[in-house]
mmCIF file of C-alpha atoms in Angstrom:
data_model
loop_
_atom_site.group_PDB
_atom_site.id
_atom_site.type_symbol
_atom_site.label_atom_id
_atom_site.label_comp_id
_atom_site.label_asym_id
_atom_site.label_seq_id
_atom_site.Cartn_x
_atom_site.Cartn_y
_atom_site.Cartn_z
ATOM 1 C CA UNK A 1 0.000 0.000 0.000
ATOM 2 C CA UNK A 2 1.681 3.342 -1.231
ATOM 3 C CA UNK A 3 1.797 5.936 1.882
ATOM 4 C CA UNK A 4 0.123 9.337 2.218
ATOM 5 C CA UNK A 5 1.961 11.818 0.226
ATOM 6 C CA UNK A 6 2.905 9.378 -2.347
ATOM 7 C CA UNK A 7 -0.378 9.023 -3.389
ATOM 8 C CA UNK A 8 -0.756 12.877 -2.816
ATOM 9 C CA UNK A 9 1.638 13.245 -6.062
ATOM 10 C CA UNK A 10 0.879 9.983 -7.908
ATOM 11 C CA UNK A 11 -2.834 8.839 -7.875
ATOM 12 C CA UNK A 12 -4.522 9.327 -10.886
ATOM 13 C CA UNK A 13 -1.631 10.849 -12.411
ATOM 14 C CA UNK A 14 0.199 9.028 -14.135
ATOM 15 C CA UNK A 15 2.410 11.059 -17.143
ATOM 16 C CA UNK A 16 0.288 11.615 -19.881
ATOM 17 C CA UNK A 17 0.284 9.097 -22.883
ATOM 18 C CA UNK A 18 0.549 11.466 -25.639
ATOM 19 C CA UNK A 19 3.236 13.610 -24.619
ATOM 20 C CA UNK A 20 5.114 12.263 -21.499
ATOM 21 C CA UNK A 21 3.711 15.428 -19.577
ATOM 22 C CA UNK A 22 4.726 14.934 -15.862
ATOM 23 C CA UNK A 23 2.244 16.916 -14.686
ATOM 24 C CA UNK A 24 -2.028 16.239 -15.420
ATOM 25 C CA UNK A 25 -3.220 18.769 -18.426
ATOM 26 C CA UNK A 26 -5.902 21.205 -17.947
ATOM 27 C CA UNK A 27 -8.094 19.663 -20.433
ATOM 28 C CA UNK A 28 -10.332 23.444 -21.005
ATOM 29 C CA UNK A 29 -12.459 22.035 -23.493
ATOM 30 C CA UNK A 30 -16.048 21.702 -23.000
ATOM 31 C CA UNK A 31 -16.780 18.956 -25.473
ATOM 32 C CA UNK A 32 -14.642 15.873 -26.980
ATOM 33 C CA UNK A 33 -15.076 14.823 -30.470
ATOM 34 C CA UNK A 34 -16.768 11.204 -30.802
ATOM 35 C CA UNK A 35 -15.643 7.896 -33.280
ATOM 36 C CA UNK A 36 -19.114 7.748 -34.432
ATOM 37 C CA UNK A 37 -22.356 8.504 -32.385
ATOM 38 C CA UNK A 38 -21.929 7.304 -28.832
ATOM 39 C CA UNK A 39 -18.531 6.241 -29.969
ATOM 40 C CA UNK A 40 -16.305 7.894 -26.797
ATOM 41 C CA UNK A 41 -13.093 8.177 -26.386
ATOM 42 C CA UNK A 42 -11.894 7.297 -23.051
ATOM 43 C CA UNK A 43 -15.174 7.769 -21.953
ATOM 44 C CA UNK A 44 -15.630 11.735 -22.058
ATOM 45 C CA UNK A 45 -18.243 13.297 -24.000
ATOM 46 C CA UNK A 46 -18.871 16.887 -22.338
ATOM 47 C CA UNK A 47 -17.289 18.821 -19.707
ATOM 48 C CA UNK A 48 -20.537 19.100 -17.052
ATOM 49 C CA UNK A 49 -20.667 15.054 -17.460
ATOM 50 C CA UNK A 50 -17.083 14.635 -16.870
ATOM 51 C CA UNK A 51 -13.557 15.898 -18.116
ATOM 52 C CA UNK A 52 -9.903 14.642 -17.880
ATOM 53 C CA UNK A 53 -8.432 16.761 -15.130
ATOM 54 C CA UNK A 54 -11.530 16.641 -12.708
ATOM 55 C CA UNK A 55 -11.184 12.364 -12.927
ATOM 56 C CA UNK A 56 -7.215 12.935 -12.012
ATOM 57 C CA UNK A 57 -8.384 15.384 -8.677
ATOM 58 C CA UNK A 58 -10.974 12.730 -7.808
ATOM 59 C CA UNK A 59 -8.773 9.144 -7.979
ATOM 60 C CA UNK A 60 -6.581 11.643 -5.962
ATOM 61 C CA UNK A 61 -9.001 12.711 -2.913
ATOM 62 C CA UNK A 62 -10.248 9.317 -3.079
ATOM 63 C CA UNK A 63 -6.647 7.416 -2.291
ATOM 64 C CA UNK A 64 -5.937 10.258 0.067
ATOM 65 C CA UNK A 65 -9.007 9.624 2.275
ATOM 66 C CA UNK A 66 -9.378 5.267 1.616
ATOM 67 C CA UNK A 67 -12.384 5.882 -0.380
ATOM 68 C CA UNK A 68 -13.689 4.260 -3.969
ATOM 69 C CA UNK A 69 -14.969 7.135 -5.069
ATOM 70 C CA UNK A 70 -14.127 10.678 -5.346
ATOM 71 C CA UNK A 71 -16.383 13.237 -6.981
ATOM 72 C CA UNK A 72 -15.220 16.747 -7.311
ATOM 73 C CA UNK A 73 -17.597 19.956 -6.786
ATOM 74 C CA UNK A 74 -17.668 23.508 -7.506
ATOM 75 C CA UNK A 75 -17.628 24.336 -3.916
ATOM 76 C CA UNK A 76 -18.075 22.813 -0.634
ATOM 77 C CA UNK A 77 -21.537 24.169 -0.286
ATOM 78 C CA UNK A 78 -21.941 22.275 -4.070
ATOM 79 C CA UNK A 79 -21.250 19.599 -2.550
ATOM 80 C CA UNK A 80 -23.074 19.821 0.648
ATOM 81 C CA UNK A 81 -26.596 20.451 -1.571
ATOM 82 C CA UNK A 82 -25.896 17.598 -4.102
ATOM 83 C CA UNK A 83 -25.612 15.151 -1.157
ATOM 84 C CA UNK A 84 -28.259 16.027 0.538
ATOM 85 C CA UNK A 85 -30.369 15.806 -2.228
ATOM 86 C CA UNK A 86 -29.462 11.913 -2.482
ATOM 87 C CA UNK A 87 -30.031 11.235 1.096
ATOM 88 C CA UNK A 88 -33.239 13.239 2.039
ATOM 89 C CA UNK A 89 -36.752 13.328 1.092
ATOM 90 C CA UNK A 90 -39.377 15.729 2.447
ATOM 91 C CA UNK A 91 -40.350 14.363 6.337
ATOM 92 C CA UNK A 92 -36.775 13.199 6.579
ATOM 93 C CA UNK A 93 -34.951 13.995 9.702
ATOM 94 C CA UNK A 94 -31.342 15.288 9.851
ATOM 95 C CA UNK A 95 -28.880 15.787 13.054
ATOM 96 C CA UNK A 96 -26.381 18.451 12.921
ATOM 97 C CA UNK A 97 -23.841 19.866 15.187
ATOM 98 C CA UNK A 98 -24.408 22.383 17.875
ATOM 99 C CA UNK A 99 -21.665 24.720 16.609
ATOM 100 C CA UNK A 100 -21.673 23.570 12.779
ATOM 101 C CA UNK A 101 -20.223 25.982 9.737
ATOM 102 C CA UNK A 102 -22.800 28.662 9.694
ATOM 103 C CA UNK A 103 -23.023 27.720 5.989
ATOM 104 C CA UNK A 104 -24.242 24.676 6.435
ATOM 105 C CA UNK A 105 -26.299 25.879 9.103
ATOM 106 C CA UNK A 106 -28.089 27.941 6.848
ATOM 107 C CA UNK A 107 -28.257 25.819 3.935
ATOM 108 C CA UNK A 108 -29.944 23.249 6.436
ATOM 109 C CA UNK A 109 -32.193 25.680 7.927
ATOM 110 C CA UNK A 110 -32.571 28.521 5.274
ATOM 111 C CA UNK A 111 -33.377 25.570 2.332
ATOM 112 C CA UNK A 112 -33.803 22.361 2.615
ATOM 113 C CA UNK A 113 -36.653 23.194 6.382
ATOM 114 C CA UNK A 114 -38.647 24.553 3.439
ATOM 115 C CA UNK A 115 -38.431 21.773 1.066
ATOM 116 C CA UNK A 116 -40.141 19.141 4.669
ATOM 117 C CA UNK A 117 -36.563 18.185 6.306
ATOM 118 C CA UNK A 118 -36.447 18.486 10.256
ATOM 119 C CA UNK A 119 -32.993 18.558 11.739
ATOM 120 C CA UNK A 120 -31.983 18.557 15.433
ATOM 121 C CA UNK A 121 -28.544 20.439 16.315
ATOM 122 C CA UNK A 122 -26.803 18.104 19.285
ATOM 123 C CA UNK A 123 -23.483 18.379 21.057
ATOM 124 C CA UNK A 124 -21.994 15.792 18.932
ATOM 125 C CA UNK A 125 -19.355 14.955 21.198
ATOM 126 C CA UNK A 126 -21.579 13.725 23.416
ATOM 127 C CA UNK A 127 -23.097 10.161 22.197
ATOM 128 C CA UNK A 128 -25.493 9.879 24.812
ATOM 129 C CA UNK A 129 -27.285 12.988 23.698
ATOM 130 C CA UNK A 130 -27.443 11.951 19.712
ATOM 131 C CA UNK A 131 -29.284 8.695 20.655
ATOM 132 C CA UNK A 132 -31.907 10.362 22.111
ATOM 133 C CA UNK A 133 -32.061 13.101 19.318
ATOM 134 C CA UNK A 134 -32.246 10.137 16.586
ATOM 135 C CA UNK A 135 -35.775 9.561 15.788
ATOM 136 C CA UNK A 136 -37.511 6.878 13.119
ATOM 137 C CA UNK A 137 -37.579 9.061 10.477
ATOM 138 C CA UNK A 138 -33.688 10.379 11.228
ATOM 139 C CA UNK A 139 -31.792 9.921 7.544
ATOM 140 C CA UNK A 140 -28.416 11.936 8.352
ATOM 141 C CA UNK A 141 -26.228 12.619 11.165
ATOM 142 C CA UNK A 142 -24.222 15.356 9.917
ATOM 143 C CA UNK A 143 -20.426 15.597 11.803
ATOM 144 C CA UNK A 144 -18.135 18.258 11.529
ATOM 145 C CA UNK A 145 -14.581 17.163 13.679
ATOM 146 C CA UNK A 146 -13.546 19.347 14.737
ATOM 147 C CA UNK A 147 -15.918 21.682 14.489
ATOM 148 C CA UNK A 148 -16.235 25.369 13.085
ATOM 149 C CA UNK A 149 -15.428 27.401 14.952
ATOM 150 C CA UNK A 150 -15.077 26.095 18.243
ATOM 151 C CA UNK A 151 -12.816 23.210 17.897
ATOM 152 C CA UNK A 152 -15.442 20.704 19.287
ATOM 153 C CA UNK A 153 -14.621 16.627 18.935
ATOM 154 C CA UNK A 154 -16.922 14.120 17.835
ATOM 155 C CA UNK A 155 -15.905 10.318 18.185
ATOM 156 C CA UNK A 156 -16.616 9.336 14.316
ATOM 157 C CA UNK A 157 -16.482 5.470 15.295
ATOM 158 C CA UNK A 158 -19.128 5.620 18.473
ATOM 159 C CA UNK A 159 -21.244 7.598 15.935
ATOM 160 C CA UNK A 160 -21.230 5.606 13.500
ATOM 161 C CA UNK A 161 -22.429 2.640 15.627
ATOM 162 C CA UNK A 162 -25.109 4.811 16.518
ATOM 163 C CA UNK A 163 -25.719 5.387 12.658
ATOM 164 C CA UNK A 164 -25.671 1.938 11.575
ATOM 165 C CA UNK A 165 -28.296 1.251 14.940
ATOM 166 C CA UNK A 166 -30.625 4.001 13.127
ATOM 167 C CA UNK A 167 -30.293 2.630 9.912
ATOM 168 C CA UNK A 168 -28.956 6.556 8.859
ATOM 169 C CA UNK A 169 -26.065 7.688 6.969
ATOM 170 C CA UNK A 170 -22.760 9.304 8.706
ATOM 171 C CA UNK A 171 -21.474 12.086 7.246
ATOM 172 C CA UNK A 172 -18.023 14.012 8.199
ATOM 173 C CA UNK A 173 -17.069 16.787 7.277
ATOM 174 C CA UNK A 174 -13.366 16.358 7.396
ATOM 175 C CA UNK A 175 -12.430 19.855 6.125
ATOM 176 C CA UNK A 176 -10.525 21.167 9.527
ATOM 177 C CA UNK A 177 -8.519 17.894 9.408
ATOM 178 C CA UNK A 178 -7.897 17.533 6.376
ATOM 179 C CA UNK A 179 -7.383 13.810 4.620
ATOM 180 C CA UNK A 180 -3.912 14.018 6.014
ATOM 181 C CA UNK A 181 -4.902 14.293 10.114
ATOM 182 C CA UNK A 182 -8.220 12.212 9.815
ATOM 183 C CA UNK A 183 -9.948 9.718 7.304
ATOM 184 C CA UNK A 184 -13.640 9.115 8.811
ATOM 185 C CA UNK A 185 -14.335 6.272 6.310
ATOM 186 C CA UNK A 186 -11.514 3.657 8.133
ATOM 187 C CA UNK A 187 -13.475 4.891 11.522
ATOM 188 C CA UNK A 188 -16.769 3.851 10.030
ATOM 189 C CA UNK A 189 -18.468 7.014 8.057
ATOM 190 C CA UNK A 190 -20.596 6.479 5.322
ATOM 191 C CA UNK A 191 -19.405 9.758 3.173
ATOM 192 C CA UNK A 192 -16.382 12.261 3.606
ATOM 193 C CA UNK A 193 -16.843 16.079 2.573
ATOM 194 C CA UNK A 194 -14.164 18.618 2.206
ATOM 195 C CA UNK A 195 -14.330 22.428 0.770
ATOM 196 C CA UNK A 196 -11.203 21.885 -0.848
ATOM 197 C CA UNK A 197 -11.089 25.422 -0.876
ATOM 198 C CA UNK A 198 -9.051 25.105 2.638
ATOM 199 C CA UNK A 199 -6.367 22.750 3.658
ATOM 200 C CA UNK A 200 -6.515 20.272 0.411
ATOM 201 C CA UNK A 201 -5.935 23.304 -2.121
ATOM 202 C CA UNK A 202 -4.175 25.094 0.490
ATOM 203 C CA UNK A 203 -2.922 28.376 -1.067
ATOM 204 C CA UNK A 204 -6.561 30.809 -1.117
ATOM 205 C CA UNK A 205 -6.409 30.813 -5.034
ATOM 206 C CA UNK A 206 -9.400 28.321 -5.894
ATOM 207 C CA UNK A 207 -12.784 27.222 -4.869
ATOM 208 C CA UNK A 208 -13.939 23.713 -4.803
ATOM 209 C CA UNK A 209 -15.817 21.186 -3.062
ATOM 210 C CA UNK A 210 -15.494 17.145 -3.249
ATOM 211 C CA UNK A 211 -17.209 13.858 -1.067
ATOM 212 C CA UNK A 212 -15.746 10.642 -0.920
ATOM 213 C CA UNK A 213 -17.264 7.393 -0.101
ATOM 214 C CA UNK A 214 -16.871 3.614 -0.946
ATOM 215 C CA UNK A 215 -20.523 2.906 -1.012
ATOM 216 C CA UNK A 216 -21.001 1.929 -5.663
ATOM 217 C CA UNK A 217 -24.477 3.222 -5.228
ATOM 218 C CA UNK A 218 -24.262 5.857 -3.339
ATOM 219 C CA UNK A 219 -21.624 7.414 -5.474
ATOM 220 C CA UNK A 220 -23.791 6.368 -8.684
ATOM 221 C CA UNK A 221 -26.119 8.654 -7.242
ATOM 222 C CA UNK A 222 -23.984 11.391 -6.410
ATOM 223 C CA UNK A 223 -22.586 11.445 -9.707
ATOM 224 C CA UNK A 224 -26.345 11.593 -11.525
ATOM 225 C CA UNK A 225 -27.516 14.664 -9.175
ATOM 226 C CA UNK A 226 -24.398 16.207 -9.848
ATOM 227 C CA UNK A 227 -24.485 16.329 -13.631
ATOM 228 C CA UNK A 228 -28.572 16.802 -13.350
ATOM 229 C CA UNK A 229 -27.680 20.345 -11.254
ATOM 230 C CA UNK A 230 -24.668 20.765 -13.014
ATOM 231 C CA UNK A 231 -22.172 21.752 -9.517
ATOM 232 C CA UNK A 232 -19.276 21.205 -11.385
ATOM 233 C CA UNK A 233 -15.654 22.772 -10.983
ATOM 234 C CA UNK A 234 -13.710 23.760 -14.368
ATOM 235 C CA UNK A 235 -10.778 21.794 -15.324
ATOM 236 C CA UNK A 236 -8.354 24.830 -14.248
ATOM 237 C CA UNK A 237 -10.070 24.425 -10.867
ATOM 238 C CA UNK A 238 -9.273 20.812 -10.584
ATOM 239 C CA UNK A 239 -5.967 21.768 -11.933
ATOM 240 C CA UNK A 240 -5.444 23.957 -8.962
ATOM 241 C CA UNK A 241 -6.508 21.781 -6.466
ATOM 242 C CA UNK A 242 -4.323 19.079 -7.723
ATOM 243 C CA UNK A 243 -1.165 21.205 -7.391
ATOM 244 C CA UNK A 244 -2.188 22.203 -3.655
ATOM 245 C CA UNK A 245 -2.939 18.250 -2.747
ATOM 246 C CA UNK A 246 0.557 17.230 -3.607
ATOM 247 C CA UNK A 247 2.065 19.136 -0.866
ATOM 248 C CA UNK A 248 -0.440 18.602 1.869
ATOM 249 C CA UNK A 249 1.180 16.350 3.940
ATOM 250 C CA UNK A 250 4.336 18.921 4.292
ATOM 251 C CA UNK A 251 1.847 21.936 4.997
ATOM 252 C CA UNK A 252 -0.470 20.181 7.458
ATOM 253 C CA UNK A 253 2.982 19.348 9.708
ATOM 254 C CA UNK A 254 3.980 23.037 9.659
ATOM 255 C CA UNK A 255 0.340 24.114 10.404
ATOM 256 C CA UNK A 256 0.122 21.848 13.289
ATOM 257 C CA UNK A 257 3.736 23.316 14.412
ATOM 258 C CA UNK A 258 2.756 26.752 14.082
ATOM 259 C CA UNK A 259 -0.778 26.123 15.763
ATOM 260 C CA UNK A 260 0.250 24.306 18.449
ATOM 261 C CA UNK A 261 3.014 27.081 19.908
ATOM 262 C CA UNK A 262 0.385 29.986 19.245
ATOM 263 C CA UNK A 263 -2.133 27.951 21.397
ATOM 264 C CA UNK A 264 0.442 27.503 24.205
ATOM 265 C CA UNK A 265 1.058 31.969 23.420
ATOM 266 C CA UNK A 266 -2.837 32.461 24.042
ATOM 267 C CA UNK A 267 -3.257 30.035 27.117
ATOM 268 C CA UNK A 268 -0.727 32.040 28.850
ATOM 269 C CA UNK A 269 -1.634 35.978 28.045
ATOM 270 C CA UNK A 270 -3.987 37.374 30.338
ATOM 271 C CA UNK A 271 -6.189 38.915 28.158
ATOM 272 C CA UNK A 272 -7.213 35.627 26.519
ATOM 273 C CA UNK A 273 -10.220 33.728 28.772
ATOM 274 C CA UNK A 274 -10.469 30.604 26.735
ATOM 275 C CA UNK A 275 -8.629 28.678 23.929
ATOM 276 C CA UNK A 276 -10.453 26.141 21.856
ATOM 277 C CA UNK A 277 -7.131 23.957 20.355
ATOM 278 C CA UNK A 278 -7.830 19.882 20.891
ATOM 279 C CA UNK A 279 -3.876 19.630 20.578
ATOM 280 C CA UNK A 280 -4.234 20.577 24.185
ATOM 281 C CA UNK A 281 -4.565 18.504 27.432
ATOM 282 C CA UNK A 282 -7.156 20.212 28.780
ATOM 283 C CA UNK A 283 -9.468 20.531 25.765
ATOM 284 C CA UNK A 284 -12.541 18.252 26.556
ATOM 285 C CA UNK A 285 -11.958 15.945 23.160
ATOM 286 C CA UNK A 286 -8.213 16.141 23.756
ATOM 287 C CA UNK A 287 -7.997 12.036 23.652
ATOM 288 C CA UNK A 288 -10.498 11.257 21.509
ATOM 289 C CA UNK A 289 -9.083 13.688 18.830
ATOM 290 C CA UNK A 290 -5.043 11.805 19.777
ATOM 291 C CA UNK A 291 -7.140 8.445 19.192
ATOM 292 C CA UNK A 292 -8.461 9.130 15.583
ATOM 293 C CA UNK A 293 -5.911 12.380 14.087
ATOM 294 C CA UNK A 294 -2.325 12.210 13.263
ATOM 295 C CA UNK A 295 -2.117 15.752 14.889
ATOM 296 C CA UNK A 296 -4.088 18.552 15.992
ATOM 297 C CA UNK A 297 -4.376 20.894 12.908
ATOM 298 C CA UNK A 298 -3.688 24.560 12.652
ATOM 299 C CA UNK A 299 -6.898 26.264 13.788
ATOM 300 C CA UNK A 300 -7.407 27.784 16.782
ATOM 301 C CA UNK A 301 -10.335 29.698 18.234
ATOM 302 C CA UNK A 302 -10.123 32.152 21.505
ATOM 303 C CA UNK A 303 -12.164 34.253 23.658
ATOM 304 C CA UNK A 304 -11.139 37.633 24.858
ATOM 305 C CA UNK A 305 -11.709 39.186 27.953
ATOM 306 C CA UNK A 306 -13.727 42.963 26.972
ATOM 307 C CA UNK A 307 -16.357 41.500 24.626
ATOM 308 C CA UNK A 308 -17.356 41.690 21.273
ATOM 309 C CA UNK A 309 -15.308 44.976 21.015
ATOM 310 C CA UNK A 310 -11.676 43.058 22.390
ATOM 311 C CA UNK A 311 -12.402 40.471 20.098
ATOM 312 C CA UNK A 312 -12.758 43.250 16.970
ATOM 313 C CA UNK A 313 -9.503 45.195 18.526
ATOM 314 C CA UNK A 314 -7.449 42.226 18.325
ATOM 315 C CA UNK A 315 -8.762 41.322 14.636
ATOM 316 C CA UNK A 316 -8.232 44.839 13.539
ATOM 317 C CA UNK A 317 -4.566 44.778 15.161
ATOM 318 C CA UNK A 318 -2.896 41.864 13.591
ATOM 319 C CA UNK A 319 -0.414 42.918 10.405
ATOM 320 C CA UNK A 320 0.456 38.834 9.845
ATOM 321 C CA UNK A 321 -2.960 37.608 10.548
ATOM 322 C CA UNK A 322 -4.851 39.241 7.687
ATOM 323 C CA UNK A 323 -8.554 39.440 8.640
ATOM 324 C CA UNK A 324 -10.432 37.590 6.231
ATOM 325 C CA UNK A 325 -12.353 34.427 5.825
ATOM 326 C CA UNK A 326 -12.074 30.966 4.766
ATOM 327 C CA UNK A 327 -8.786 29.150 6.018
ATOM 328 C CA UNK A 328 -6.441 26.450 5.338
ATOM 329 C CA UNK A 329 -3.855 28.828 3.268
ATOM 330 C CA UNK A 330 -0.236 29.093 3.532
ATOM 331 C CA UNK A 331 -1.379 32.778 4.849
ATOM 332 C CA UNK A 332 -2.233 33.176 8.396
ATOM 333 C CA UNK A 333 -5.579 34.396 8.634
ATOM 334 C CA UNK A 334 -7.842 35.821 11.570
ATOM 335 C CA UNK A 335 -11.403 36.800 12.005
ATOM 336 C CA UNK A 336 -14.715 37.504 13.923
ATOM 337 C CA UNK A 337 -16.972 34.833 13.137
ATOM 338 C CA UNK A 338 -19.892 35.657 15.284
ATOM 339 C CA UNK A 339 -20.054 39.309 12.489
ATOM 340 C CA UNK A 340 -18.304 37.005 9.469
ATOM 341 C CA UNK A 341 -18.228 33.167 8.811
ATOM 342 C CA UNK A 342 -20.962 32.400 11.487
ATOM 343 C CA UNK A 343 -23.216 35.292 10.903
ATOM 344 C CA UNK A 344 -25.954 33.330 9.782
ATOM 345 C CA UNK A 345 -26.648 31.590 13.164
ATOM 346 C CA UNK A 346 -26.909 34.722 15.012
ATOM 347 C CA UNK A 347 -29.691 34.444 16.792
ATOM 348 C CA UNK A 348 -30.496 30.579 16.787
ATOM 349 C CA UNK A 349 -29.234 28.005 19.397
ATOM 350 C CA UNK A 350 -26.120 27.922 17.152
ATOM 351 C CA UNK A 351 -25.175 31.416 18.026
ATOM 352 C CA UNK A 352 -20.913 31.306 18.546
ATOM 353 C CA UNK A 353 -19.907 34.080 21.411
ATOM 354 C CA UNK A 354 -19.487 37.364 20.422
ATOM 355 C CA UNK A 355 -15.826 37.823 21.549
ATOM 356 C CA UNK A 356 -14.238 34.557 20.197
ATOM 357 C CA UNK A 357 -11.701 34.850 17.413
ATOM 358 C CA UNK A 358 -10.724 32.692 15.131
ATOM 359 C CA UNK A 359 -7.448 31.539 14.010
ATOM 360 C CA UNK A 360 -5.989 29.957 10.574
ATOM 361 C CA UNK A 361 -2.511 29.295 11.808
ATOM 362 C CA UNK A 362 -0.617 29.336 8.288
ATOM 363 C CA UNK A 363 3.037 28.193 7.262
ATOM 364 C CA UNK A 364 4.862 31.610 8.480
ATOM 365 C CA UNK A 365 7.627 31.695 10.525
ATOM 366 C CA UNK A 366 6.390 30.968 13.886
ATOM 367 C CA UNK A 367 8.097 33.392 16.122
ATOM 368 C CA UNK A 368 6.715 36.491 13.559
ATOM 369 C CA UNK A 369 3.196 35.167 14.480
ATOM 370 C CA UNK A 370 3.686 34.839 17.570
ATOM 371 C CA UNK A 371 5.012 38.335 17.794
ATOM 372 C CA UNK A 372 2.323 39.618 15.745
ATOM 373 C CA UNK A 373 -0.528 38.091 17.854
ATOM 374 C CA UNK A 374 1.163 38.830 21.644
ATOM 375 C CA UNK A 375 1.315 42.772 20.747
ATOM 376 C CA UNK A 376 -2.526 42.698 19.162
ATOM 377 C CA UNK A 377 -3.295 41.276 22.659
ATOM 378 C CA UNK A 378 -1.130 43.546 24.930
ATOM 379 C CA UNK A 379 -2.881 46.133 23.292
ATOM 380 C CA UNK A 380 -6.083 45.405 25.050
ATOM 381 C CA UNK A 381 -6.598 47.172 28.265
ATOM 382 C CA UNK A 382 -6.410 44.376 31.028
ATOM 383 C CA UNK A 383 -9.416 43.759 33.083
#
């Protein structure tokens, strides 16, 4: 069995047969010529149905994360829809987490509550509390691990022994971890989903979405709804997140590195009242996340002492920590969620604390973020 970042550079591709090209084409046509009618070459007739470079990304995400089947999206949220689409019907039941991406918060409660689905938002780390949120008609437990954007841990093999109980599909979103830290499927999920936006592209220059699973009919499925909506990415998409998958393994070390001292910097500083990192020993899913990551990733979410307007100081302060969203970039990143990513649950039981900050830890030099994040902090007034 070929390791991690071999198949990172190898799977599904191979140099290409006509000219020796080391590196995977962007194929940027939308059609392919036929040998007569229905007469395809290598199986690819039109870009929406399937194209050259987009097969290459998926045989890649699905050797990186164990799976059979990789299928590529547009975006995360592309992604998110299409599969939901395959598992739900109107009267269907759905569990999500407590603190799940606003995004998919809203896409869950925004869309799909008008369309007949129920869902339930539980503390998914504890298991006790999702059994008695399952009901008959529950189709979906929904996992994020860990969770955006307060670091939460759910044990992906306890819940997917409550899945299989509730006859219901487990889904993870692994995008935090990335394949590299955490592969759900050898713990027992049904499907994987990433934005490959973050950690898997890993440089903030392309969009993209993709779910893995080793179910054949399930990805049959997938595959139909996603040609019938048409949430493709381009080929120079899939290009892009090719190049950023075949350093992941190299990036996600660093980011762990880097994340790991800037969480021991914020434990210590007195302005700082909580840190949400499961890389340390006091964070509640601390040994379940050592049981089922390689490492702790390179996110990490704070509270400030002064409220909503210590938390937008320190955000404002930064000159290495841009403010911005998304994550996963070689760029460190740092923003308000409860006024940015998460600004869609404002107001609902999902509702993140007004003076947490969030952290994408990037590749820097450690010390200069460090630096850069102790005098943002020192320049709150002390309580």
């Amino acid at each position: 069995m070929r390791g991690f970042s071999t198949n990172a550079i190898h799977a599904g591709q191979e140099p290409d047969p006509s000219t020796g090209a080391v590196i995977v084409p962007i194929h940027a046509s939308s059609t392919f010529a036929q040998d007569g009618v229905g007469g395809l070459r290598a199986g690819y007739e039109y870009s929406r149905s399937a194209n050259p470079t987009r097969t290459a990304l998926q045989e890649c995400l699905a050797a990186l994360e164990g799976g059979r089947h990789g299928v590529a999206f547009g975006s995360g949220m592309g992604a998110s829809d299409v599969l939901l689409r395959v598992l739900l019907k109107p009267g269907d039941h759905i569990v999500i987490p407590h603190d799940a991406y606003g995004g998919t918060f809203r896409l869950v409660d925004k869309v799909l509550t008008g369309w007949g689905i129920e869902y339930t938002p539980v503390d998914l780390g504890d298991v006790d509390a999702l059994r008695a949120a399952v009901r008959p008609t529950t189709r979906v437990i929904w996992c994020e691990t860990p969770t955006n954007p307060l670091l939460g841990i759910a044990d992906i093999a306890a819940l997917a022994d409550v899945a299989r109980t509730a006859q219901a599909r487990l889904v993870v979103d692994n995008t935090f971890a990335s394949p590299y830290l955490q592969n759900p499927l050898a713990l027992g999920a049904d499907v994987v989903l990433h934005s490959t936006t973050k950690y898997v592209g890993g440089h903030s220059d392309v969009v993209g979405g993709a779910l893995v699973t080793s179910d054949d009919e399930l990805a049959d499925k997938i595959r139909f709804t996603q040609n019938s909506v048409g949430s493709v990415p381009g080929p120079f998409d899939a290009w892009l997140t090719l190049r950023g998958a075949k350093t992941l393994a190299v990036r996600m070390e660093r980011h762990s590195d880097n994340a790991e001292r800037i969480a021991e910097l914020l434990v210590g500083h007195r302005n700082v009242e909580k840190v949400y990192y499961p890389g340390l020993p006091e964070h509640t899913g601390h040994d379940v996340a050592a049981k089922q990551m390689r490492r702790f990733g390179g996110m990490v979410s704070f509270t400030v002492t002064g409220g909503s307007a210590a938390a937008l100081a320190v955000c404002a302060a930064t000159e290495l920590f841009t403010l911005a969203e998304s994550l996963g970039g070689v760029e460190s990143l740092i923003e308000h969620p409860a006024a940015m990513t998460h600004a869609s649950v404002a107001g609902s039981v999902l509702e993140v604390p007004d003076n947490l900050v969030r952290l994408s830890v990037g590749i820097e030099d450690v010390e200069d973020l460090a630096d850069d994040l102790r005098a943002a902090l020192d320049g709150l007034r002390s309580p």
